[in-house]
Phi, psi and omega in degrees: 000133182252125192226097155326126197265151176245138208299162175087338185256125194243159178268147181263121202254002153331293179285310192302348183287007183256003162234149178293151157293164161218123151265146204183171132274149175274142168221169184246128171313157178284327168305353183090337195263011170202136206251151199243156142276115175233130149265000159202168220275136196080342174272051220275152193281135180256152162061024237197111142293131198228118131333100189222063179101032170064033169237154155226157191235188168198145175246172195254209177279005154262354195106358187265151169278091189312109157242183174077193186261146209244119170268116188289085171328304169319316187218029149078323186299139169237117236239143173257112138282126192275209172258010139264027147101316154301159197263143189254163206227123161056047200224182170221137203268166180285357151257034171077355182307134161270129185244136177270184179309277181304357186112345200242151178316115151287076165342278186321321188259002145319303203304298174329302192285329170303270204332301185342264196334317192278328188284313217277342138316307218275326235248336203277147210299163190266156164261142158028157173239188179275335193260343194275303165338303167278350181235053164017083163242141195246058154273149188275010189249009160287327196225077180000326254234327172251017164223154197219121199270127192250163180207136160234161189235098197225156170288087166275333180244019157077005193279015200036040153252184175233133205260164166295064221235144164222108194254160191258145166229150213208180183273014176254015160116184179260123160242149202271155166251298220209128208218103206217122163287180143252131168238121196265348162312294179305333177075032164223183179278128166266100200289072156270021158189170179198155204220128160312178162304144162276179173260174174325126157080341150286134188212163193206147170205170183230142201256145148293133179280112195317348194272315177124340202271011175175181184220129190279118184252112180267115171258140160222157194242201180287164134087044140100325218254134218230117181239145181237154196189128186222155189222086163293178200272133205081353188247190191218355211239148175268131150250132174288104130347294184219149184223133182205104218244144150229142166234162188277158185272195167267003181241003162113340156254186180299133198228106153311114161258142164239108162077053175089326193260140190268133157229175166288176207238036099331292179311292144337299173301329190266332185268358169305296188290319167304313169301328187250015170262347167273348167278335149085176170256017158314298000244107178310094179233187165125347190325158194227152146281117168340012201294174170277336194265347115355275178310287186329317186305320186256349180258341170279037158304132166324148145267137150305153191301301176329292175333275190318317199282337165315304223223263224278348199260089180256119189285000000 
């Protein structure tokens, strides 16, 4: 039998120990459009998983050899035969299904990966409008064409999924849009910041914590005034940490706040500094553009066997 092997399917010896061997031969139907098991000439084996070359397979009950997906009457899982016949492993099927380590759908991280696609859709810069077009306007928030929607896919609150983070980027640099947690008992993204267009002088990023024990959301606006939000491990939420605000008084001059409180402006600088020596200069970079060949690269990934039995396989 000439069988194309399809890339990505490897045999197991786990799953293979669960189906019997056979000796036997392929044989082609006389119509030609279907391939058989005989253990002996004329004699195709029915209904039955077959081991074969350190493959498996399955014929249904006429005898033909089955692709696509097979339900193991014995335990209900339903297992991807690729289109040579064999069953595939840790792989993505051409209807996009992630197939595991065992043969069977990994729902959850399908589920994951569609959530990816759908924030970095909802999220992506608007193009142009046709009356902004015709009465020639050069606002950048108009014209998609000068902000380029950028993504990192990182782990942040330490729970070993991989979080969301997306930002626009332009020639003033990078601004976060969206900040998503994954929470997989719900099996959605948890929204833990969100951010407007900024303004003239505002910026906002997220810092790696120097201990390792968190990741820091830094805002700063024109004229100095500085917000710290910091997300330890296990949570899905920014808590704010530090505020540092300065305004004018009634006679006109400066007035220092720290968290709400008017202090000197000594006081201001050493809790200045204190802030941002807990915040460290890790700066969260590494960002990709949002492209179709990009995402597919980083969100449709193999998984390792750990992964999967860790993270994905959820009873």
């Amino acid at each position: 039998m000439k069988r194309q092997i399809v890339a990505g399917c490897a045999a197991l010896m786990a799953v293979l120990a669960a189906f019997p061997a056979m000796a036997g031969e392929w044989e082609l139907t006389e119509d030609g459009k279907h391939w058989t098991y005989c253990t002996s000439p004329g004699n195709p084996v029915e209904d039955e998983w077959i081991e074969d070359d350190g493959k498996t397979y399955y014929v249904d009950s006429k005898g033909y050899m089955k692709t696509g997906w097979v339900t193991d009457k014995s335990d209900g899982k339903k297992y991807y035969m690729g289109s040579d016949g064999a069953m595939c492993f840790s792989t993505f099927t051409d209807k996009d299904r992630y197939v595991g380590f065992d043969g069977t759908e990994v729902k959850a991280y399908d589920t994951y990966r569609k959530a990816v696609r759908s924030e970095l859709k909802k999220t992506a810069p608007k193009k142009k409008s046709k009356k902004a077009k015709k009465n020639g306007s050069t606002d950048a928030s108009d014209d998609s064409q000068q902000v380029q929607q950028v993504f990192l896919l990182r782990d942040i609150n330490m729970d070993g999924y991989q979080d969301l983070i997306i930002a626009n980027q332009s020639e003033a640099g990078e601004n976060l849009v969206e900040v998503a947690v994954w929470e997989p008992e719900e099996e959605k993204f948890q929204l833990s910041a969100e951010f407007d267009a900024p303004d003239e002088g505002e910026r906002s990023a997220l810092y790696l914590d120097p201990e390792g024990e968190a990741v820091w959301l830094e805002i700063t606006q024109r004229g100095g005034d500085l917000s710290l939000f910091q997300m330890s491990g296990d949570t899905t939420m920014f808590q704010s940490v530090w505020d540092f605000t300065m305004e004018l008084d009634d006679w006109g001059g400066p007035e220092y706040q720290v968290n709400g409180s008017v202090e000197e402006k000594e006081v201001w600088d050493a809790d200045m500094a204190e802030a941002l020596r807990q915040r460290g200069d890790m700066l969260l970079g590494g960002y990709m553009p949002a492209t179709e060949d990009v995402i597919k690269g980083q969100v449709d990934r193999v998984l390792t066997e750990e992964e999967e039995r860790d993270l994905w396989r959820i009873e």
